[in-house]
PDB file of C-alpha atoms in Angstrom:
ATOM      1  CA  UNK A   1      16.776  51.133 -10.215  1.00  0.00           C
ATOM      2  CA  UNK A   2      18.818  48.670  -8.033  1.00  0.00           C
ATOM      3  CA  UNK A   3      15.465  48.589  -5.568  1.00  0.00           C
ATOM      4  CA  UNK A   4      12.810  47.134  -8.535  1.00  0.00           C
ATOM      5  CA  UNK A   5      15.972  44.836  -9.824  1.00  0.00           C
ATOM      6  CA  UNK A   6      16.158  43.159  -6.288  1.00  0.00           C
ATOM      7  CA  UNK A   7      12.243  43.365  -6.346  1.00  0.00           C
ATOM      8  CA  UNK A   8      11.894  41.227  -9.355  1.00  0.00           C
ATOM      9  CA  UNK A   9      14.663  39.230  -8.397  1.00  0.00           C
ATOM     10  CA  UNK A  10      12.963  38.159  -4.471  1.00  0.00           C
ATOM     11  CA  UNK A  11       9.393  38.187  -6.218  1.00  0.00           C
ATOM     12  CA  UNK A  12      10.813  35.415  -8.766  1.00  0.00           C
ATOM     13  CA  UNK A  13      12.649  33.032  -6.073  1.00  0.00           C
ATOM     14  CA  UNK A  14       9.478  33.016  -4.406  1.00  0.00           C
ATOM     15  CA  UNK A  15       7.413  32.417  -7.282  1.00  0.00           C
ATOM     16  CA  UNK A  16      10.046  29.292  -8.072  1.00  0.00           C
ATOM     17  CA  UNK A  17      10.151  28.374  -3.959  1.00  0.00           C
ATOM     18  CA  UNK A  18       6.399  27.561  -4.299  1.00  0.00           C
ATOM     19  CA  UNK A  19       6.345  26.128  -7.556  1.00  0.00           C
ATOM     20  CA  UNK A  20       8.878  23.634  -6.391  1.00  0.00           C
ATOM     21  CA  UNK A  21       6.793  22.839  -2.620  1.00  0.00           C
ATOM     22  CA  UNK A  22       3.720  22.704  -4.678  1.00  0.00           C
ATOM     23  CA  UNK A  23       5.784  19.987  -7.266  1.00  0.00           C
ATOM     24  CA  UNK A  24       6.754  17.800  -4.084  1.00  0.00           C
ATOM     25  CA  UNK A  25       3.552  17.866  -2.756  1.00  0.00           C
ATOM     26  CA  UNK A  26       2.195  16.106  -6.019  1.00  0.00           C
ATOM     27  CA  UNK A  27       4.874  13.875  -6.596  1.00  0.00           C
ATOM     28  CA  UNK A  28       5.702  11.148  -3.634  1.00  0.00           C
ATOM     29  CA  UNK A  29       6.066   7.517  -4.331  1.00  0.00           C
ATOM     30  CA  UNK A  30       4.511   5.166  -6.505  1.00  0.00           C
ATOM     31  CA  UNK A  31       1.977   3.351  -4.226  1.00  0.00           C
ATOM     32  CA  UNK A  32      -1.280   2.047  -4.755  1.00  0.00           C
ATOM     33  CA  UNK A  33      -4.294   3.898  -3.644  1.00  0.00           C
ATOM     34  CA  UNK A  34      -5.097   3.417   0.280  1.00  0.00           C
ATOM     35  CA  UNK A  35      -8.468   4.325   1.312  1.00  0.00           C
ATOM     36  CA  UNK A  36     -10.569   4.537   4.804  1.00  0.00           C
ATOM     37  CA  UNK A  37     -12.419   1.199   4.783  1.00  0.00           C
ATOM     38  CA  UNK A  38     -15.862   1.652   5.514  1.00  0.00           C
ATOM     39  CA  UNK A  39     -16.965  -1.498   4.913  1.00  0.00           C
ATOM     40  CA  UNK A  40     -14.394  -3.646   7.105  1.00  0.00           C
ATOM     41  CA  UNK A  41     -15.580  -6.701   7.682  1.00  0.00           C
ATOM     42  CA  UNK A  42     -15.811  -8.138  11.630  1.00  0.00           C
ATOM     43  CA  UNK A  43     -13.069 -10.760  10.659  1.00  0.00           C
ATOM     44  CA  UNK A  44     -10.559 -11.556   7.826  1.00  0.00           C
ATOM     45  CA  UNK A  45     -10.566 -14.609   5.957  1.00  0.00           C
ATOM     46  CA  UNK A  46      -6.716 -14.550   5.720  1.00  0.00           C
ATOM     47  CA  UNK A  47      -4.647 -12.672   8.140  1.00  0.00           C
ATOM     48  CA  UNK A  48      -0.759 -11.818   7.182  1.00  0.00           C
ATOM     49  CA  UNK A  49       1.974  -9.944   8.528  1.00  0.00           C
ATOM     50  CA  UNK A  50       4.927  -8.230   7.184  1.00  0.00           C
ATOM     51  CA  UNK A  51       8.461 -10.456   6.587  1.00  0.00           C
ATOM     52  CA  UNK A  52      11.803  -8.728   5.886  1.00  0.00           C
ATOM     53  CA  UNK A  53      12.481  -8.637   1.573  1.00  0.00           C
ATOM     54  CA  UNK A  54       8.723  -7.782   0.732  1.00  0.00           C
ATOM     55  CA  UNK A  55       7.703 -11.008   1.865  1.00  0.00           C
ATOM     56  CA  UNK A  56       4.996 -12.577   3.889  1.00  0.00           C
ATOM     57  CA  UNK A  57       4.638 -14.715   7.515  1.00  0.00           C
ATOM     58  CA  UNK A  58       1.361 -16.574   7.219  1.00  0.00           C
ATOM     59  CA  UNK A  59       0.722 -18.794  10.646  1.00  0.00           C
ATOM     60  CA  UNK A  60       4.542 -18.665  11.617  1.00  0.00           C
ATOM     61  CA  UNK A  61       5.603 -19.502   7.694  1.00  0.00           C
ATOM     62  CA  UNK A  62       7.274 -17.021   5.769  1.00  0.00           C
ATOM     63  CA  UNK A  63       6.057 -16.996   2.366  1.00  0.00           C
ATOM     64  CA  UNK A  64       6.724 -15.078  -0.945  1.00  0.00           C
ATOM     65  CA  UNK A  65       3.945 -13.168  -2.545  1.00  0.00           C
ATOM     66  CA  UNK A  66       3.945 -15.966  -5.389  1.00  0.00           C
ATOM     67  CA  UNK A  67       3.236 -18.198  -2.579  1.00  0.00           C
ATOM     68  CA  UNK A  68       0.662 -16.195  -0.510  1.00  0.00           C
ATOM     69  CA  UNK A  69      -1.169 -16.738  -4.377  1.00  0.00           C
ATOM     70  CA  UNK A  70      -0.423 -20.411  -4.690  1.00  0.00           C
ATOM     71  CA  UNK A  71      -1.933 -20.813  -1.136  1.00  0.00           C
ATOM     72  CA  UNK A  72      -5.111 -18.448  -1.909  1.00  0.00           C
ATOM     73  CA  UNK A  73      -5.651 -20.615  -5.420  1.00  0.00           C
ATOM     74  CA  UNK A  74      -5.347 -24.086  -3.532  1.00  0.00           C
ATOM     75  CA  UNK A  75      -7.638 -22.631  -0.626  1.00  0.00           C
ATOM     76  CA  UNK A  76     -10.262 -21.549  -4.055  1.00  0.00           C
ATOM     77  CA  UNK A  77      -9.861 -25.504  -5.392  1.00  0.00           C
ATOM     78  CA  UNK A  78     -10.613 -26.746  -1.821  1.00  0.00           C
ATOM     79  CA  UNK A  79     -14.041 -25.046  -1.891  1.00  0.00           C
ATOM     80  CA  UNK A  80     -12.886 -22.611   0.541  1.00  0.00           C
ATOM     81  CA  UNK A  81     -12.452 -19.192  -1.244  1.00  0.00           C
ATOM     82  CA  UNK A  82     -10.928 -16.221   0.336  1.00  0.00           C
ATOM     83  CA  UNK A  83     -12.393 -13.035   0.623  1.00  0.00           C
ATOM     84  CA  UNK A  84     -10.402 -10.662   2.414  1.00  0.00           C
ATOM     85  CA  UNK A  85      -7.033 -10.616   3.181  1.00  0.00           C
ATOM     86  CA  UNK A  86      -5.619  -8.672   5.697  1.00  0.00           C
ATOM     87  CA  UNK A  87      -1.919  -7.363   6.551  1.00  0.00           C
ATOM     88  CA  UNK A  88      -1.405  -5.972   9.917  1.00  0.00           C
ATOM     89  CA  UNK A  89       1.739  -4.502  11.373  1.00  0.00           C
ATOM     90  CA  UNK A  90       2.514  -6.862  14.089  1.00  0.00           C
ATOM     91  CA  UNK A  91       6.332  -7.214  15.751  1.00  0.00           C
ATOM     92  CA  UNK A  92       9.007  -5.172  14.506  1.00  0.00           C
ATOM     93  CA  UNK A  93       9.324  -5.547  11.400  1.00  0.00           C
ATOM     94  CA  UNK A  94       7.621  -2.506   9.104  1.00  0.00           C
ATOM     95  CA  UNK A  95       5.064  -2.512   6.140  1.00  0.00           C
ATOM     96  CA  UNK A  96       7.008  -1.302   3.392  1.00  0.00           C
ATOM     97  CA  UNK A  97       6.228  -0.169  -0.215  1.00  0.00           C
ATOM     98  CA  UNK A  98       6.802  -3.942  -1.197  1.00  0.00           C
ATOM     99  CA  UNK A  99       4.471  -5.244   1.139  1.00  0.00           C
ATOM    100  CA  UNK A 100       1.632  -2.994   0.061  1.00  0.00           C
ATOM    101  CA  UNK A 101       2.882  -3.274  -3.578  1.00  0.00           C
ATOM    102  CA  UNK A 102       2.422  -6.988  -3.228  1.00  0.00           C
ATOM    103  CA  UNK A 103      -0.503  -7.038  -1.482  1.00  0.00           C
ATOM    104  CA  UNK A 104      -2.281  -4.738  -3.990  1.00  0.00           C
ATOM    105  CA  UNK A 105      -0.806  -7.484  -6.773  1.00  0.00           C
ATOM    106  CA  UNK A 106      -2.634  -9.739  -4.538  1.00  0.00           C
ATOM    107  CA  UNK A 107      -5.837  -8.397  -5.061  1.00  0.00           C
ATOM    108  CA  UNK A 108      -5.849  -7.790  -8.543  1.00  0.00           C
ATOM    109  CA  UNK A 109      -5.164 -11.356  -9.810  1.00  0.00           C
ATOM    110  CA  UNK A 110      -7.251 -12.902  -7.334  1.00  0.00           C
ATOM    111  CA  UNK A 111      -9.887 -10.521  -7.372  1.00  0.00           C
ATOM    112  CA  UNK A 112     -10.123 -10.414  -3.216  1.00  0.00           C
ATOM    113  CA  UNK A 113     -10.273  -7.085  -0.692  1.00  0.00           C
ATOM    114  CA  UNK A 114      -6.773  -6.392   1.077  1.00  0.00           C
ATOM    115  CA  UNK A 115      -6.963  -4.754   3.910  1.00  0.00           C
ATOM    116  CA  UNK A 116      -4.045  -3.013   5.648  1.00  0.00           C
ATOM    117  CA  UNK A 117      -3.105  -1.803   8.788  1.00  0.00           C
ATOM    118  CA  UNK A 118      -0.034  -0.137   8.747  1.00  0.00           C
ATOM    119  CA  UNK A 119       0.935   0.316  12.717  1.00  0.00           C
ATOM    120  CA  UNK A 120      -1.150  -1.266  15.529  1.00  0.00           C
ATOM    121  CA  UNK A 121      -3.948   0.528  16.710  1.00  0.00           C
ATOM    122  CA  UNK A 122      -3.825   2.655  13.420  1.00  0.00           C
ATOM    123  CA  UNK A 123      -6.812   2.821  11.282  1.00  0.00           C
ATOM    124  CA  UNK A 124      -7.391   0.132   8.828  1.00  0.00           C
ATOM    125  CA  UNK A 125      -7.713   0.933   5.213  1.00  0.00           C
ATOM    126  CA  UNK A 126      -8.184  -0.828   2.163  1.00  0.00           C
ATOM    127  CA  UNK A 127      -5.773  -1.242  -0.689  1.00  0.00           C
ATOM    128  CA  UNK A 128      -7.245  -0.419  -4.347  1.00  0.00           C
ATOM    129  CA  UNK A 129      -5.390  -0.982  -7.355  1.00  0.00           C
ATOM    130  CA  UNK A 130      -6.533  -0.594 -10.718  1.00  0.00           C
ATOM    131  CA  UNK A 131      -5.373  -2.881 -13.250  1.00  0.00           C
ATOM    132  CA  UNK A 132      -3.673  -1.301 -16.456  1.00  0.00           C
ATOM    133  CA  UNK A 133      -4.023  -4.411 -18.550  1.00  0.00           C
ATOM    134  CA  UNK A 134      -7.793  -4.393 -20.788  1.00  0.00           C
TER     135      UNK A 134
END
């Protein structure tokens, strides 16, 4: 009797140990989707690279990601649209979820590609967001 209790009781915590690895493997953080880019282009139209607080160095400037859009609009009204925009990993200082959050943002309003490489000589992969607003 005590042998099929302790049965049923080791068949059930294993029954709830992968329930709960198969849970954390679908969960994780809220990030937009990252795909392999197959169709990287040869060069980017705007290159950034990752600032501390989510924000953005652009030529030696650090800029906001309300900025990064003023500058992308002006570039637009100066005849000189931007296509792709590209944040690389470059220094010490990480890509974080803001950065990639941001960048995605980015690419929605504007309607450009981002691009992102996440550590040097990583692969570079493309940031896709879909917009929830119809």
């Amino acid at each position: 009797m005590q042998y099929r209790a302790m049965n049923r009781i080791l068949r059930g915590s294993l029954l709830a140990l992968i329930a709960a690895l198969l849970l954390g493997a679908c969960g994780g953080k809220t990030r937009p989707d990252t795909v392999a880019a197959p169709n990287i282009p040869a060069s980017f139209d705007l290159t950034l690279l990752p600032e501390k607080d989510g924000q953005f160095d652009l030529d030696g400037a650090t800029l906001s990601e309300e900025d990064v859009k003023g500058h992308l609009r002006y570039l637009r009204d100066q005849n000189k649209p931007v296509q792709s925009v590209f944040l690389k990993r470059d220094g010490k200082q990480k890509v974080t979820e803001r950065h990639i959050q941001g960048l995605a943002r980015i690419g929605i309003e504007l309607k450009v590609h981002t691009f992102l490489q996440e550590k040097p000589g990583m692969e570079i992969t493309e940031v896709r967001a879909e917009s929830t607003a119809k």
